[in-house]
Tab-separated table of C-alpha atoms in Angstrom:
chain	number	residue	atom	x	y	z
G	1	MET	CA	-13.198	-0.708	-18.939
G	2	ALA	CA	-14.923	-2.332	-15.875
G	3	GLY	CA	-15.443	-5.633	-18.037
G	4	VAL	CA	-11.756	-5.576	-18.918
G	5	LEU	CA	-10.425	-4.925	-15.368
G	6	ALA	CA	-12.987	-7.805	-14.252
G	7	PHE	CA	-11.353	-10.215	-16.644
G	8	LEU	CA	-7.810	-9.101	-15.764
G	9	LEU	CA	-8.667	-9.614	-11.918
G	10	TRP	CA	-9.934	-13.083	-12.836
G	11	ALA	CA	-7.111	-14.033	-15.039
G	12	CYS	CA	-4.486	-12.867	-12.512
G	13	SER	CA	-6.172	-14.051	-9.563
G	14	GLY	CA	-3.914	-16.207	-7.553
G	15	GLU	CA	-3.678	-17.239	-3.899
G	16	THR	CA	-5.948	-15.564	-1.631
G	17	PRO	CA	-4.196	-14.038	1.284
G	18	THR	CA	-4.631	-15.484	4.670
G	19	PRO	CA	-7.087	-13.224	6.680
G	20	GLY	CA	-5.682	-11.774	9.882
G	21	PRO	CA	-7.372	-10.002	12.735
G	22	ASP	CA	-6.885	-6.523	11.217
G	23	LEU	CA	-7.018	-7.569	7.583
G	24	PRO	CA	-10.312	-8.053	5.990
G	25	VAL	CA	-9.749	-10.265	3.092
G	26	LEU	CA	-12.074	-10.090	-0.081
G	27	SER	CA	-12.105	-13.767	-1.470
G	28	SER	CA	-12.984	-13.079	-5.175
G	29	PRO	CA	-12.161	-11.020	-8.188
G	30	ARG	CA	-15.595	-9.821	-8.135
G	31	GLN	CA	-15.192	-8.295	-4.565
G	32	ALA	CA	-11.863	-6.654	-5.618
G	33	LEU	CA	-13.627	-5.263	-8.905
G	34	GLU	CA	-16.339	-3.664	-6.354
G	35	ALA	CA	-13.422	-2.253	-4.245
G	36	TRP	CA	-11.799	-0.771	-7.251
G	37	ARG	CA	-15.059	0.746	-8.477
G	38	ARG	CA	-15.556	2.358	-5.022
G	39	GLY	CA	-11.953	3.757	-5.196
G	40	ALA	CA	-12.241	5.058	-8.799
G	41	ALA	CA	-15.416	6.758	-7.892
G	42	GLU	CA	-13.665	8.303	-4.859
G	43	ILE	CA	-10.817	9.504	-6.921
G	44	ALA	CA	-13.307	11.164	-9.587
G	45	ARG	CA	-14.992	13.098	-6.840
G	46	GLY	CA	-11.592	14.477	-5.697
G	47	GLU	CA	-11.238	12.196	-2.753
G	48	SER	CA	-8.323	9.897	-2.215
G	49	GLY	CA	-9.576	6.548	-2.700
G	50	VAL	CA	-6.643	4.874	-1.173
G	51	ALA	CA	-8.543	2.662	1.521
G	52	ALA	CA	-10.683	1.144	-1.316
G	53	MET	CA	-7.686	0.664	-3.628
G	54	THR	CA	-5.720	-0.980	-0.778
G	55	GLN	CA	-8.607	-3.332	-0.279
G	56	ALA	CA	-8.878	-4.285	-3.607
G	57	LEU	CA	-5.103	-4.966	-4.006
G	58	GLU	CA	-5.230	-6.994	-0.643
G	59	ALA	CA	-7.900	-9.191	-2.188
G	60	GLN	CA	-5.792	-9.717	-5.585
G	61	PRO	CA	-2.152	-8.946	-4.545
G	62	ARG	CA	-0.632	-10.120	-7.740
G	63	THR	CA	-2.742	-7.855	-10.047
G	64	LEU	CA	-0.527	-5.177	-11.328
G	65	LEU	CA	-3.263	-2.969	-12.620
G	66	LEU	CA	-4.698	-2.673	-8.989
G	67	ARG	CA	-1.224	-1.875	-7.606
G	68	HIS	CA	-0.895	0.862	-10.163
G	69	TRP	CA	-4.267	2.296	-9.289
G	70	LEU	CA	-3.238	2.309	-5.483
G	71	ALA	CA	-0.194	4.418	-6.612
G	72	LEU	CA	-2.473	6.818	-8.449
G	73	ALA	CA	-4.526	7.105	-5.453
G	74	LEU	CA	-1.701	7.573	-2.903
G	75	ALA	CA	-0.164	10.263	-5.383
G	76	ARG	CA	-3.504	12.022	-5.393
G	77	SER	CA	-3.576	11.978	-1.738
G	78	GLY	CA	-0.075	13.623	-1.693
G	79	ALA	CA	1.688	10.459	-0.658
G	80	LEU	CA	4.309	10.575	-3.398
G	81	GLU	CA	6.973	8.455	-1.720
G	82	GLU	CA	4.514	5.906	-1.136
G	83	ALA	CA	3.129	6.115	-4.640
G	84	LEU	CA	6.758	5.539	-5.961
G	85	VAL	CA	7.277	2.497	-3.823
G	86	GLU	CA	3.898	0.937	-5.472
G	87	VAL	CA	4.889	2.192	-8.834
G	88	GLU	CA	8.366	0.864	-8.637
G	89	ALA	CA	6.973	-2.665	-7.575
G	90	VAL	CA	4.620	-2.439	-10.640
G	91	LEU	CA	7.842	-1.524	-12.790
G	92	ALA	CA	9.913	-4.348	-11.222
G	93	VAL	CA	7.487	-6.929	-12.708
G	94	GLU	CA	6.291	-5.152	-15.906
G	95	PRO	CA	9.492	-2.984	-16.798
G	96	GLY	CA	7.776	-2.126	-20.206
G	97	TRP	CA	4.889	-0.268	-18.867
G	98	GLY	CA	5.374	3.266	-20.305
G	99	LEU	CA	2.341	4.721	-18.510
G	100	ALA	CA	3.763	3.544	-15.166
G	101	HIS	CA	7.110	4.964	-16.102
G	102	PHE	CA	5.358	8.382	-17.021
G	103	ASN	CA	3.567	8.297	-13.608
G	104	ARG	CA	6.856	7.739	-12.112
G	105	ALA	CA	8.601	10.689	-13.757
G	106	CYS	CA	5.572	12.888	-12.734
G	107	TRP	CA	5.880	12.164	-9.151
G	108	LEU	CA	9.694	12.317	-9.213
G	109	SER	CA	9.182	15.744	-10.589
G	110	ARG	CA	6.873	16.953	-8.053
G	111	LEU	CA	9.416	15.806	-5.397
G	112	GLY	CA	12.058	17.962	-7.080
G	113	ARG	CA	14.119	14.876	-8.078
G	114	VAL	CA	14.155	16.151	-11.681
G	115	GLU	CA	17.377	14.197	-12.701
G	116	GLU	CA	15.568	10.859	-11.912
G	117	ALA	CA	12.349	12.415	-13.292
G	118	GLY	CA	14.109	13.095	-16.778
G	119	ALA	CA	15.431	9.503	-16.948
G	120	ALA	CA	11.964	8.127	-16.093
G	121	LEU	CA	10.446	10.615	-18.686
G	122	GLU	CA	12.831	9.214	-21.367
G	123	THR	CA	12.016	5.487	-20.407
G	124	ALA	CA	8.374	6.226	-20.419
G	125	LEU	CA	8.644	7.511	-24.073
G	126	ARG	CA	10.853	4.670	-25.108
G	127	THR	CA	8.460	2.017	-23.581
G	128	GLY	CA	5.301	3.369	-25.392
G	129	ALA	CA	3.877	6.128	-23.366
G	130	ASP	CA	1.760	8.475	-25.294
G	131	PRO	CA	3.693	11.644	-25.944
G	132	THR	CA	0.631	13.660	-25.891
G	133	LEU	CA	0.343	13.044	-22.136
G	134	LEU	CA	3.391	15.704	-21.933
G	135	TRP	CA	0.999	18.537	-23.058
G	136	GLY	CA	-0.216	20.457	-20.137
G	137	GLU	CA	0.854	17.877	-17.434
G	138	GLY	CA	1.620	20.310	-14.406
G	139	ASP	CA	3.293	17.621	-12.488
G	140	LEU	CA	6.231	18.004	-15.033
G	141	ASP	CA	6.419	21.650	-14.411
G	142	PRO	CA	9.733	21.486	-12.031
G	143	LEU	CA	11.388	19.284	-14.851
G	144	ARG	CA	10.373	21.767	-17.585
G	145	ALA	CA	12.025	24.762	-15.566
G	146	GLN	CA	15.381	23.030	-15.750
G	147	PRO	CA	17.844	24.544	-18.228
């Protein structure tokens, strides 16, 4: 998977952001991949991974996969509104990404926005999200509790 992500980072690399006084900019897809790996390892350990995912995205701001990973890290840390902002940015560019719609449905459900969650879940399934994701997904419990 890391090889695929490295290729995607290389293929989608665009302009390098201009460094600012408070913005350390990673200049290569390889460095972005290293930041992603740190973030993924933090998430696997139950930590947030937000800082590393933010750093990776700053290095490759047009890479939707990194933006989606940042959204996942934000949601895991409890910043659901911020996660929604990121995943909605992904969906604005790639509206057919079923998994992103599924994650959006989960986070809307956790926020108690069940009508929106239901619509997002329908879109997720229509755009190719794996229906087996629904099994045992606790984030959807508020949606399931609706009549």
